[in-house]
Amino acid sequence: MAATASSESFESGPEFESGPEVRTEAGVLRGGREAGLAVFRGIPYAEPPVGPLRFAAPRPARGWDGVRPAVAYGPPPPQSGVLGASQDDAGDGWLTVNVWTPEPDPASGLPVMVWIPGGGYAMGDAALPEYDGAHLAGSGVVVVTLNYRLGVEGFARIDGAPANRGLLDQVAALRWVRDNIRAFGGDPDRVTVFGQSAGGGSVAALLAMPRAAGLFHRAVAQSVPGTFFSPELAADIAADIGAELGVRPTVPGLSAVTPARLLAAGDAIFAGTARRRERWGQITHRPIPFAPVVDGDVLPETPWRALAGGAARDVALLVGHTRDEHRLFSLIDGVLGQVTREQAETALRVLAPGADGAHRYREAFPAATDEELYELVNGDWLFRMPSLHLADAQLAGGGRAHLYELTWPAPGLGGVLGACHGLDVPLVFGNLGSGQTAALIGDPPSPEAEELSALVRGAWTAFAAHGDPGWPAYDTGHRLARLFDTPSTVAAYPEETSRLLWRDHAFPALPLLTR
C-alpha cells in the first residue's frame, strides 16, 4: 500500500552524513552502523493514531521529502504502569518499526524476522535493550521489531471502532515489511513473525486472521496465552472502564479522555478484577483485562479452531513454552514459597478443565505440594497447554509444527525461578546482560548460558531461513520436542500428564458469565 502525499521535509546536517541510506516507499532514511550492521530505528509504518485517527484502523504513514534520520527509537505506546512501565512525552508517533540488517542491499535476499513484543497486551516497548536485534542479525537475517497499540487504545471493545486495533497495527507493520524490506536486504517472500507471551498470542492471532494471510511465511509462537475474549466479555470490561471515567465506551466518549486517564482507568480495573469474578471468571484469578477479541471479523475465530480448520496449513510453525511458566508471577504476586492449600484449591477449582478438574489434578500429581499444584494449573491454563494445543491444531489442519520446551533453570536470583516465563527472550536475542534479563541469567552470564543462547538463536534463525530448526517435526505419535537445557536433547514431550488432563479442552473465547 503506497504512502500518502508528502507532508514532511528533512534536511541533513554535517553530523548526519555518513550513515547508510535506504529508499522506502515513503522516502529516504538514513540510519547508523553498529557492530558491522546497518541499523534504522523509529521508522513510521502508520500515522500517529491520535485526533481523528484515534481508535481507528491504522493509516499508512505519509511520505516525506529529503532524508529522514532513523537513529532513535520511536516513543513507546501508552501503556499500563502496573509493573512500573515508564511513560514519557516524546510524542505520539508510536507506530514505528526498527531494522537491523547485515547489508541494506536489495540483492541480498536475506530471511526476515519480525518481532512482536509481549506484555499482557497492556505493556510493551520495542526499544527495550532485551530486544536489540544485533546478535540475531549477525547470524545473517534481517531483524524487524515493532510497536503497536496496547490496552484500551489497542484492545478494548469500543462502540464505533474496529476490534483488535493492536492486531491491525501488526498487520500494517507486516504490510510495511512486504512493501519495503527488500531495500534493507530482506526477502519479502521469507518473512517469519515471532513473539513471546502476548507477542506469542499475537502470532497465534495473526495465523488466524484473513487480513494477515500471505504477509508472513513462518511463525514462532513462544508461550502462547490461552486468553482470547468473546465480544460480550470484552464489551463488559469496556463498560466498566467507561464507568470508571464517567463516559460511555464509544469513540466519541473515549476520544475526549486523554491516554493518561485511560491508562489510569484501565489500571484501576486491573487492580479490582477480583471484585468482578462472578462476571469475568478466570481472567480475574490472574488479572488479565485485555486480550484479542474473537469478533467474527478481524479475528473470525480462536487460533485453535482456525488452525484446526487449515487456516495456516501453508505456514511453518515453531511453538513452545518454558517449564515453570507461572513461577515469575508467583514472585511478582508475593506468594512464591508461601502458597496455601486454600490458594491452591481456588486455583484448581477456577482454572482446571472439567467439572472434576481439581480432583483430577490432585490424582494425576499425587506427590505434588500445594505450591506445585498451584504453579502447574496456572502455568498449564495460561501458557503451557495453549502452546501445545496450537501445535496439535496445526497438525489437525494439515500443517507442520516443531515443538520445544525450555527446561534450563535460570541461575539468577538464587535459582528460585527455574525455567520461568520470559527466560527464552534473552536466549533468543542473545542479550544476556541487558535490561531486566541480567538478573535472570546472572551477571556475568556463564559459558553454559552463552552456549545455550547460541543454540536457541541458531535454531530460530535456521527456522527463519529454511523452515527447519534442527529437530524432527512434531507428530501425534511420537510427540517429539526439543528440550532446551545444558545439554539439550530431543525427547517425547515431557508434560504428558498435563497434556492428558487438557486434551479435550478447546480453549474457547472466554465468555461473560453474567451481566
Short mmCIF file of C-alpha atoms in Angstrom, two decimals:
data_model
loop_
_atom_site.label_atom_id
_atom_site.label_comp_id
_atom_site.label_asym_id
_atom_site.label_seq_id
_atom_site.Cartn_x
_atom_site.Cartn_y
_atom_site.Cartn_z
CA MET A 1 0.00 0.00 0.00
CA ALA A 2 1.56 3.27 -1.09
CA ALA A 3 2.09 6.14 1.29
CA THR A 4 0.02 9.28 1.03
CA ALA A 5 1.36 12.57 -0.27
CA SER A 6 4.45 14.08 1.32
CA SER A 7 3.89 16.49 4.17
CA GLU A 8 7.24 16.47 6.00
CA SER A 9 10.63 17.65 4.92
CA PHE A 10 14.03 16.78 6.40
CA GLU A 11 17.40 18.39 5.95
CA SER A 12 20.66 16.64 6.82
CA GLY A 13 23.34 18.40 8.82
CA PRO A 14 27.05 17.54 8.69
CA GLU A 15 26.72 15.38 11.80
CA PHE A 16 24.36 13.08 9.93
CA GLU A 17 26.01 12.43 6.59
CA SER A 18 27.85 9.14 6.98
CA GLY A 19 25.12 6.63 7.84
CA PRO A 20 23.68 4.06 5.44
CA GLU A 21 20.74 5.22 3.34
CA VAL A 22 17.69 3.30 2.20
CA ARG A 23 14.88 4.46 -0.07
CA THR A 24 11.47 3.28 1.15
CA GLU A 25 8.10 3.90 -0.47
CA ALA A 26 7.60 6.89 1.85
CA GLY A 27 11.04 8.45 1.37
CA VAL A 28 14.74 8.13 2.08
CA LEU A 29 16.00 7.03 5.51
CA ARG A 30 19.46 7.41 6.95
CA GLY A 31 20.46 5.11 9.80
CA GLY A 32 23.66 4.23 11.56
CA ARG A 33 26.23 1.46 11.74
CA GLU A 34 26.69 -0.66 14.86
CA ALA A 35 28.78 -3.81 15.24
CA GLY A 36 29.10 -4.16 11.49
CA LEU A 37 25.35 -3.86 10.90
CA ALA A 38 23.20 -1.16 9.37
CA VAL A 39 20.57 -0.12 11.93
CA PHE A 40 17.47 2.01 11.30
CA ARG A 41 15.25 2.99 14.22
CA GLY A 42 11.94 4.77 14.66
CA ILE A 43 10.61 4.28 11.13
CA PRO A 44 6.90 5.15 10.95
CA TYR A 45 4.77 2.44 9.37
CA ALA A 46 1.48 4.21 10.11
CA GLU A 47 0.23 7.65 11.01
CA PRO A 48 0.06 8.52 14.72
CA PRO A 49 -3.30 7.15 15.94
CA VAL A 50 -4.42 10.41 17.54
CA GLY A 51 -7.03 13.06 16.80
CA PRO A 52 -9.45 11.81 14.12
CA LEU A 53 -7.40 8.59 13.78
CA ARG A 54 -7.69 7.63 17.44
CA PHE A 55 -9.36 4.22 17.82
CA ALA A 56 -9.36 3.88 14.02
CA ALA A 57 -7.67 1.26 11.87
CA PRO A 58 -4.07 2.27 11.15
CA ARG A 59 -3.45 4.53 8.17
CA PRO A 60 -0.18 4.23 6.17
CA ALA A 61 2.47 6.75 7.11
CA ARG A 62 2.74 9.87 4.98
CA GLY A 63 5.77 10.34 2.80
CA TRP A 64 8.49 12.94 3.31
CA ASP A 65 10.97 14.98 1.34
CA GLY A 66 14.71 14.89 1.92
CA VAL A 67 16.50 12.36 4.09
CA ARG A 68 14.77 11.33 7.30
CA PRO A 69 17.02 10.44 10.26
CA ALA A 70 16.37 6.93 11.59
CA VAL A 71 18.79 6.67 14.50
CA ALA A 72 16.46 6.87 17.54
CA TYR A 73 13.62 4.64 18.67
CA GLY A 74 10.12 5.99 18.42
CA PRO A 75 8.22 6.69 21.65
CA PRO A 76 6.52 3.77 23.39
CA PRO A 77 2.77 3.47 23.07
CA PRO A 78 0.72 4.49 26.12
CA GLN A 79 0.74 1.53 28.47
CA SER A 80 -0.07 0.24 31.91
CA GLY A 81 2.06 1.32 34.82
CA VAL A 82 1.06 -1.66 36.96
CA LEU A 83 4.52 -3.21 36.71
CA GLY A 84 6.37 0.08 36.61
CA ALA A 85 6.35 0.69 32.86
CA SER A 86 7.72 4.14 32.21
CA GLN A 87 5.84 6.79 30.27
CA ASP A 88 7.33 9.79 28.56
CA ASP A 89 6.17 12.73 26.46
CA ALA A 90 8.39 12.07 23.46
CA GLY A 91 5.45 12.31 21.07
CA ASP A 92 2.59 10.30 19.64
CA GLY A 93 4.42 8.54 16.80
CA TRP A 94 4.02 5.18 18.49
CA LEU A 95 3.57 3.06 15.38
CA THR A 96 7.16 2.51 14.32
CA VAL A 97 9.50 -0.29 13.29
CA ASN A 98 13.24 -0.77 13.77
CA VAL A 99 15.52 -2.69 11.40
CA TRP A 100 18.89 -4.41 11.82
CA THR A 101 20.46 -5.70 8.62
CA PRO A 102 23.86 -7.11 7.65
CA GLU A 103 23.70 -5.17 4.39
CA PRO A 104 20.95 -2.87 3.04
CA ASP A 105 21.34 -4.19 -0.49
CA PRO A 106 18.18 -5.16 -2.42
CA ALA A 107 20.11 -8.04 -3.98
CA SER A 108 20.90 -9.69 -0.61
CA GLY A 109 17.61 -11.57 -0.26
CA LEU A 110 18.08 -12.41 3.43
CA PRO A 111 15.45 -14.07 5.64
CA VAL A 112 13.41 -11.59 7.66
CA MET A 113 12.38 -11.98 11.31
CA VAL A 114 9.66 -9.65 12.66
CA TRP A 115 9.43 -9.45 16.46
CA ILE A 116 6.17 -8.68 18.27
CA PRO A 117 6.82 -7.68 21.91
CA GLY A 118 4.77 -9.13 24.74
CA GLY A 119 3.42 -7.57 27.92
CA GLY A 120 -0.11 -8.81 28.54
CA TYR A 121 -1.49 -6.70 25.65
CA ALA A 122 -1.13 -3.80 28.10
CA MET A 123 2.64 -3.17 28.17
CA GLY A 124 5.46 -3.45 25.66
CA ASP A 125 8.17 -1.39 24.01
CA ALA A 126 10.43 -2.41 21.13
CA ALA A 127 13.11 -0.06 22.50
CA LEU A 128 13.86 -2.32 25.47
CA PRO A 129 17.50 -3.43 25.42
CA GLU A 130 16.36 -7.06 25.60
CA TYR A 131 15.01 -6.68 22.05
CA ASP A 132 18.12 -5.31 20.40
CA GLY A 133 18.38 -7.28 17.16
CA ALA A 134 22.16 -7.14 16.63
CA HIS A 135 23.01 -10.70 17.68
CA LEU A 136 20.22 -12.20 15.57
CA ALA A 137 21.01 -10.06 12.55
CA GLY A 138 24.66 -11.00 12.90
CA SER A 139 23.58 -14.56 12.06
CA GLY A 140 22.56 -13.46 8.58
CA VAL A 141 18.95 -12.35 8.89
CA VAL A 142 17.17 -9.00 8.76
CA VAL A 143 15.50 -8.29 12.11
CA VAL A 144 12.48 -6.01 12.47
CA THR A 145 10.91 -5.03 15.80
CA LEU A 146 7.68 -3.08 16.12
CA ASN A 147 5.36 -1.21 18.46
CA TYR A 148 1.58 -1.50 18.39
CA ARG A 149 -1.30 0.00 20.36
CA LEU A 150 -1.89 -1.53 23.79
CA GLY A 151 -4.53 -1.63 26.50
CA VAL A 152 -7.66 0.42 25.88
CA GLU A 153 -6.15 2.12 22.83
CA GLY A 154 -5.41 -1.21 21.13
CA PHE A 155 -7.72 -3.89 22.50
CA ALA A 156 -10.76 -2.52 24.35
CA ARG A 157 -14.12 -3.23 22.73
CA ILE A 158 -15.28 0.28 21.79
CA ASP A 159 -18.56 1.04 20.01
CA GLY A 160 -17.83 2.60 16.63
CA ALA A 161 -14.21 1.38 16.48
CA PRO A 162 -12.76 -1.70 14.81
CA ALA A 163 -11.92 -4.52 17.17
CA ASN A 164 -8.35 -5.60 17.81
CA ARG A 165 -6.70 -2.35 16.73
CA GLY A 166 -3.40 -3.58 18.15
CA LEU A 167 -3.56 -6.59 15.84
CA LEU A 168 -4.47 -4.34 12.90
CA ASP A 169 -1.35 -2.32 13.72
CA GLN A 170 0.71 -5.50 13.49
CA VAL A 171 -0.82 -6.27 10.10
CA ALA A 172 0.03 -2.75 8.96
CA ALA A 173 3.63 -3.27 10.08
CA LEU A 174 3.79 -6.55 8.16
CA ARG A 175 2.47 -4.77 5.06
CA TRP A 176 5.24 -2.23 5.52
CA VAL A 177 7.72 -5.11 5.67
CA ARG A 178 6.26 -6.64 2.50
CA ASP A 179 6.50 -3.35 0.62
CA ASN A 180 9.86 -2.10 1.89
CA ILE A 181 12.08 -4.81 3.32
CA ARG A 182 13.82 -5.64 0.04
CA ALA A 183 15.53 -2.24 0.19
CA PHE A 184 17.02 -3.30 3.55
CA GLY A 185 18.39 -6.55 2.12
CA GLY A 186 15.43 -8.73 3.15
CA ASP A 187 13.40 -11.19 1.13
CA PRO A 188 9.67 -10.33 1.36
CA ASP A 189 8.90 -13.94 0.47
CA ARG A 190 10.78 -15.29 3.52
CA VAL A 191 9.22 -13.43 6.45
CA THR A 192 8.96 -15.05 9.89
CA VAL A 193 6.91 -13.48 12.67
CA PHE A 194 7.98 -14.30 16.21
CA GLY A 195 6.83 -13.20 19.62
CA GLN A 196 6.59 -14.23 23.25
CA SER A 197 3.72 -14.11 25.77
CA ALA A 198 1.24 -11.54 24.40
CA GLY A 199 3.57 -11.40 21.40
CA GLY A 200 3.13 -15.17 21.04
CA GLY A 201 -0.62 -14.73 21.38
CA SER A 202 -0.44 -12.08 18.68
CA VAL A 203 1.42 -14.51 16.42
CA ALA A 204 -1.31 -17.09 17.05
CA ALA A 205 -3.97 -14.49 16.22
CA LEU A 206 -2.19 -13.45 13.03
CA LEU A 207 -2.19 -17.09 11.90
CA ALA A 208 -6.00 -16.99 12.18
CA MET A 209 -6.57 -13.57 10.58
CA PRO A 210 -7.57 -13.33 6.90
CA ARG A 211 -6.07 -9.80 6.77
CA ALA A 212 -2.64 -11.24 7.63
CA ALA A 213 -2.70 -14.08 5.09
CA GLY A 214 0.33 -14.04 2.82
CA LEU A 215 2.21 -11.40 4.82
CA PHE A 216 4.45 -13.98 6.52
CA HIS A 217 5.54 -17.50 5.73
CA ARG A 218 6.78 -18.92 9.04
CA ALA A 219 5.79 -18.25 12.63
CA VAL A 220 7.41 -18.70 16.04
CA ALA A 221 4.96 -18.57 18.95
CA GLN A 222 6.63 -18.54 22.37
CA SER A 223 4.49 -19.07 25.50
CA VAL A 224 1.12 -18.53 23.81
CA PRO A 225 -1.56 -17.27 26.23
CA GLY A 226 -4.87 -19.09 26.09
CA THR A 227 -6.84 -15.92 26.80
CA PHE A 228 -8.99 -14.72 23.91
CA PHE A 229 -12.16 -12.79 24.74
CA SER A 230 -15.72 -13.12 23.50
CA PRO A 231 -17.27 -9.84 22.30
CA GLU A 232 -19.64 -9.88 25.30
CA LEU A 233 -16.81 -10.17 27.83
CA ALA A 234 -14.74 -7.51 26.09
CA ALA A 235 -17.72 -5.15 25.93
CA ASP A 236 -18.44 -5.60 29.63
CA ILE A 237 -14.83 -4.80 30.53
CA ALA A 238 -15.00 -1.68 28.34
CA ALA A 239 -18.26 -0.65 30.03
CA ASP A 240 -16.55 -0.82 33.43
CA ILE A 241 -13.65 1.26 32.14
CA GLY A 242 -16.12 3.81 30.80
CA ALA A 243 -17.95 3.84 34.12
CA GLU A 244 -14.65 4.46 35.89
CA LEU A 245 -14.25 7.55 33.69
CA GLY A 246 -17.89 8.63 33.68
CA VAL A 247 -18.25 8.21 29.91
CA ARG A 248 -19.79 5.70 27.54
CA PRO A 249 -17.39 3.20 25.91
CA THR A 250 -17.85 4.73 22.46
CA VAL A 251 -15.46 6.52 20.12
CA PRO A 252 -16.91 9.97 20.94
CA GLY A 253 -16.99 9.21 24.67
CA LEU A 254 -13.44 7.87 24.98
CA SER A 255 -11.90 10.26 22.45
CA ALA A 256 -12.44 13.06 24.94
CA VAL A 257 -10.32 11.19 27.50
CA THR A 258 -6.54 11.58 27.43
CA PRO A 259 -4.40 8.46 27.07
CA ALA A 260 -3.10 9.04 30.61
CA ARG A 261 -6.61 8.97 32.09
CA LEU A 262 -7.47 5.91 30.04
CA LEU A 263 -4.38 4.19 31.42
CA ALA A 264 -5.36 5.06 34.97
CA ALA A 265 -8.86 3.70 34.45
CA GLY A 266 -7.52 0.50 32.91
CA ASP A 267 -5.11 0.07 35.81
CA ALA A 268 -7.96 0.57 38.29
CA ILE A 269 -9.91 -2.20 36.58
CA PHE A 270 -6.72 -4.30 36.51
CA ALA A 271 -6.37 -3.90 40.28
CA GLY A 272 -10.00 -4.65 41.00
CA THR A 273 -10.74 -7.67 38.85
CA ALA A 274 -11.29 -9.93 41.87
CA ARG A 275 -14.47 -7.98 42.64
CA ARG A 276 -15.78 -8.93 39.21
CA ARG A 277 -15.15 -12.69 39.45
CA GLU A 278 -18.80 -13.67 39.07
CA ARG A 279 -18.96 -11.84 35.72
CA TRP A 280 -15.49 -12.32 34.29
CA GLY A 281 -14.47 -15.67 35.70
CA GLN A 282 -10.99 -17.00 35.06
CA ILE A 283 -9.32 -13.75 33.98
CA THR A 284 -9.86 -12.35 37.47
CA HIS A 285 -7.70 -15.05 39.03
CA ARG A 286 -4.65 -13.96 37.04
CA PRO A 287 -5.75 -10.37 36.30
CA ILE A 288 -5.98 -10.06 32.51
CA PRO A 289 -8.11 -7.08 31.45
CA PHE A 290 -7.08 -7.07 27.77
CA ALA A 291 -6.73 -9.73 25.08
CA PRO A 292 -7.63 -10.21 21.41
CA VAL A 293 -11.37 -10.34 20.84
CA VAL A 294 -12.91 -13.07 18.70
CA ASP A 295 -15.16 -10.54 16.97
CA GLY A 296 -16.03 -12.56 13.85
CA ASP A 297 -14.38 -10.05 11.52
CA VAL A 298 -10.82 -9.01 12.32
CA LEU A 299 -10.41 -12.28 14.26
CA PRO A 300 -13.10 -14.66 12.95
CA GLU A 301 -12.41 -17.46 15.45
CA THR A 302 -9.88 -18.56 18.04
CA PRO A 303 -6.46 -19.57 16.73
CA TRP A 304 -7.02 -23.19 17.78
CA ARG A 305 -10.21 -23.52 15.77
CA ALA A 306 -8.78 -21.61 12.83
CA LEU A 307 -5.62 -23.69 12.62
CA ALA A 308 -7.52 -26.96 13.03
CA GLY A 309 -9.60 -25.81 10.06
CA GLY A 310 -6.48 -25.33 7.93
CA ALA A 311 -6.17 -21.54 8.13
CA ALA A 312 -2.36 -21.71 8.42
CA ARG A 313 -1.51 -25.04 6.82
CA ASP A 314 0.95 -23.30 4.48
CA VAL A 315 2.79 -21.53 7.32
CA ALA A 316 5.51 -23.49 9.13
CA LEU A 317 5.07 -23.18 12.90
CA LEU A 318 7.60 -23.33 15.73
CA VAL A 319 5.85 -23.25 19.10
CA GLY A 320 6.68 -23.96 22.72
CA HIS A 321 6.89 -22.77 26.30
CA THR A 322 9.06 -22.77 29.40
CA ARG A 323 8.72 -25.47 32.07
CA ASP A 324 7.97 -23.18 35.03
CA GLU A 325 5.75 -20.63 33.31
CA HIS A 326 3.99 -19.29 36.39
CA ARG A 327 6.83 -19.02 38.89
CA LEU A 328 7.75 -15.48 37.89
CA PHE A 329 4.14 -14.38 38.52
CA SER A 330 4.19 -16.08 41.91
CA LEU A 331 7.22 -13.95 42.73
CA ILE A 332 5.52 -10.78 41.46
CA ASP A 333 2.37 -11.60 43.43
CA GLY A 334 4.36 -12.20 46.62
CA VAL A 335 3.25 -15.81 47.05
CA LEU A 336 6.41 -17.64 45.95
CA GLY A 337 7.17 -20.20 48.65
CA GLN A 338 4.02 -19.24 50.57
CA VAL A 339 1.11 -20.74 48.62
CA THR A 340 -1.55 -22.07 51.00
CA ARG A 341 -3.82 -25.04 50.48
CA GLU A 342 -6.75 -22.66 50.12
CA GLN A 343 -4.96 -20.75 47.33
CA ALA A 344 -4.12 -23.99 45.58
CA GLU A 345 -7.71 -25.23 45.85
CA THR A 346 -9.04 -21.95 44.47
CA ALA A 347 -6.68 -22.08 41.51
CA LEU A 348 -7.57 -25.70 40.78
CA ARG A 349 -11.30 -25.02 41.06
CA VAL A 350 -11.22 -21.92 38.83
CA LEU A 351 -8.69 -23.00 36.19
CA ALA A 352 -8.57 -26.79 35.86
CA PRO A 353 -10.62 -28.14 32.93
CA GLY A 354 -13.83 -30.02 33.56
CA ALA A 355 -16.20 -30.19 36.50
CA ASP A 356 -13.86 -32.53 38.39
CA GLY A 357 -10.65 -30.82 37.26
CA ALA A 358 -9.37 -30.10 40.76
CA HIS A 359 -9.73 -33.72 41.81
CA ARG A 360 -8.15 -34.96 38.58
CA TYR A 361 -5.12 -32.70 39.09
CA ARG A 362 -4.52 -33.97 42.62
CA GLU A 363 -4.98 -37.54 41.43
CA ALA A 364 -2.64 -37.06 38.47
CA PHE A 365 0.10 -35.42 40.59
CA PRO A 366 -0.18 -37.34 43.89
CA ALA A 367 3.24 -36.26 45.18
CA ALA A 368 2.82 -32.56 44.33
CA THR A 369 2.69 -29.98 47.10
CA ASP A 370 0.02 -27.30 47.17
CA GLU A 371 2.51 -24.81 45.76
CA GLU A 372 3.47 -27.16 42.94
CA LEU A 373 -0.17 -27.76 42.06
CA TYR A 374 -0.80 -24.01 42.15
CA GLU A 375 2.03 -23.38 39.70
CA LEU A 376 1.12 -26.32 37.49
CA VAL A 377 -2.53 -25.40 36.96
CA ASN A 378 -1.75 -21.70 36.49
CA GLY A 379 1.04 -22.43 34.02
CA ASP A 380 -0.97 -25.07 32.17
CA TRP A 381 -4.05 -22.84 31.82
CA LEU A 382 -2.27 -19.68 30.79
CA PHE A 383 0.69 -20.78 28.62
CA ARG A 384 1.75 -24.42 28.53
CA MET A 385 -1.36 -26.16 27.23
CA PRO A 386 -2.40 -23.33 24.86
CA SER A 387 1.05 -23.60 23.24
CA LEU A 388 0.85 -27.37 22.96
CA HIS A 389 -2.70 -27.22 21.60
CA LEU A 390 -1.57 -24.77 18.92
CA ALA A 391 0.85 -27.42 17.63
CA ASP A 392 -1.91 -30.04 17.74
CA ALA A 393 -4.31 -27.72 15.91
CA GLN A 394 -1.73 -27.01 13.22
CA LEU A 395 -1.33 -30.73 12.59
CA ALA A 396 -5.10 -31.27 12.56
CA GLY A 397 -5.38 -28.61 9.86
CA GLY A 398 -2.80 -30.27 7.63
CA GLY A 399 0.14 -28.06 8.56
CA ARG A 400 3.58 -28.65 10.07
CA ALA A 401 4.85 -27.72 13.52
CA HIS A 402 8.00 -28.05 15.60
CA LEU A 403 7.63 -28.14 19.39
CA TYR A 404 10.04 -27.14 22.15
CA GLU A 405 10.18 -26.68 25.91
CA LEU A 406 12.78 -24.59 27.75
CA THR A 407 13.78 -26.63 30.80
CA TRP A 408 17.05 -24.84 31.68
CA PRO A 409 16.66 -23.22 35.12
CA ALA A 410 17.60 -19.54 35.38
CA PRO A 411 20.69 -19.25 37.59
CA GLY A 412 19.95 -15.68 38.71
CA LEU A 413 18.12 -14.68 41.90
CA GLY A 414 19.42 -17.77 43.63
CA GLY A 415 17.83 -20.07 41.06
CA VAL A 416 14.37 -19.80 42.64
CA LEU A 417 12.57 -19.05 39.36
CA GLY A 418 13.53 -22.20 37.45
CA ALA A 419 12.74 -22.15 33.75
CA CYS A 420 10.41 -19.21 34.19
CA HIS A 421 8.23 -17.16 31.87
CA GLY A 422 10.32 -14.81 29.74
CA LEU A 423 13.60 -16.68 30.17
CA ASP A 424 13.53 -17.60 26.49
CA VAL A 425 13.65 -13.96 25.35
CA PRO A 426 17.30 -13.22 26.25
CA LEU A 427 18.30 -16.64 24.94
CA VAL A 428 16.64 -15.92 21.57
CA PHE A 429 18.08 -12.43 21.20
CA GLY A 430 21.45 -13.17 22.78
CA ASN A 431 21.22 -10.11 25.03
CA LEU A 432 22.10 -11.96 28.21
CA GLY A 433 23.34 -8.97 30.17
CA SER A 434 20.81 -6.39 29.01
CA GLY A 435 17.90 -4.81 30.85
CA GLN A 436 15.93 -6.89 33.34
CA THR A 437 17.20 -10.16 31.91
CA ALA A 438 20.61 -9.79 33.55
CA ALA A 439 19.03 -10.63 36.90
CA LEU A 440 17.64 -13.88 35.48
CA ILE A 441 20.72 -15.03 33.61
CA GLY A 442 23.35 -13.92 36.11
CA ASP A 443 25.98 -11.24 35.69
CA PRO A 444 28.26 -12.08 34.04
CA PRO A 445 26.46 -14.83 32.11
CA SER A 446 28.02 -18.25 32.44
CA PRO A 447 29.60 -20.10 29.49
CA GLU A 448 26.65 -22.52 29.67
CA ALA A 449 24.21 -19.63 29.23
CA GLU A 450 26.19 -18.30 26.27
CA GLU A 451 26.28 -21.76 24.69
CA LEU A 452 22.55 -22.32 25.19
CA SER A 453 21.73 -18.89 23.77
CA ALA A 454 23.81 -19.63 20.68
CA LEU A 455 21.91 -22.91 20.23
CA VAL A 456 18.48 -21.27 20.61
CA ARG A 457 19.44 -18.36 18.37
CA GLY A 458 20.76 -20.75 15.75
CA ALA A 459 17.53 -22.76 15.82
CA TRP A 460 15.35 -19.66 15.38
CA THR A 461 17.44 -18.25 12.50
CA ALA A 462 17.67 -21.66 10.79
CA PHE A 463 13.90 -21.94 11.00
CA ALA A 464 13.54 -18.46 9.51
CA ALA A 465 15.93 -19.34 6.69
CA HIS A 466 14.82 -22.89 5.84
CA GLY A 467 11.78 -23.83 7.95
CA ASP A 468 13.80 -26.41 9.91
CA PRO A 469 15.02 -25.54 13.43
CA GLY A 470 17.18 -28.65 13.66
CA TRP A 471 14.96 -31.35 15.18
CA PRO A 472 12.13 -33.54 13.87
CA ALA A 473 8.70 -32.08 13.24
CA TYR A 474 6.07 -32.71 15.90
CA ASP A 475 3.57 -35.50 15.34
CA THR A 476 0.84 -37.05 17.45
CA GLY A 477 2.54 -40.43 17.51
CA HIS A 478 5.98 -39.69 18.94
CA ARG A 479 5.29 -36.11 20.16
CA LEU A 480 8.98 -35.23 19.91
CA ALA A 481 10.15 -31.87 21.23
CA ARG A 482 13.43 -30.07 21.65
CA LEU A 483 14.19 -29.68 25.34
CA PHE A 484 16.48 -26.68 25.66
CA ASP A 485 18.84 -27.25 28.56
CA THR A 486 22.53 -27.89 29.22
CA PRO A 487 22.80 -30.27 27.49
CA SER A 488 19.78 -30.00 25.17
CA THR A 489 18.01 -33.13 23.96
CA VAL A 490 15.21 -34.27 21.69
CA ALA A 491 12.69 -36.42 23.52
CA ALA A 492 8.99 -37.09 23.92
CA TYR A 493 7.14 -34.02 25.16
CA PRO A 494 7.69 -34.19 28.95
CA GLU A 495 4.39 -32.72 30.15
CA GLU A 496 2.35 -35.78 29.23
CA THR A 497 0.37 -35.78 32.48
CA SER A 498 -0.82 -32.23 31.89
CA ARG A 499 -1.48 -32.99 28.22
CA LEU A 500 -3.86 -35.80 29.16
CA LEU A 501 -5.69 -33.58 31.66
CA TRP A 502 -6.23 -30.91 28.99
CA ARG A 503 -6.58 -32.99 25.83
CA ASP A 504 -10.34 -32.40 25.47
CA HIS A 505 -10.21 -28.68 26.28
CA ALA A 506 -10.86 -26.41 23.27
CA PHE A 507 -9.62 -23.05 24.64
CA PRO A 508 -12.78 -21.23 23.51
CA ALA A 509 -13.22 -17.48 23.60
CA LEU A 510 -13.75 -16.61 27.25
CA PRO A 511 -17.40 -15.79 27.96
CA LEU A 512 -19.17 -13.17 30.03
CA LEU A 513 -20.64 -15.28 32.82
CA THR A 514 -23.42 -12.95 33.97
CA ARG A 515 -24.37 -9.32 33.45
#
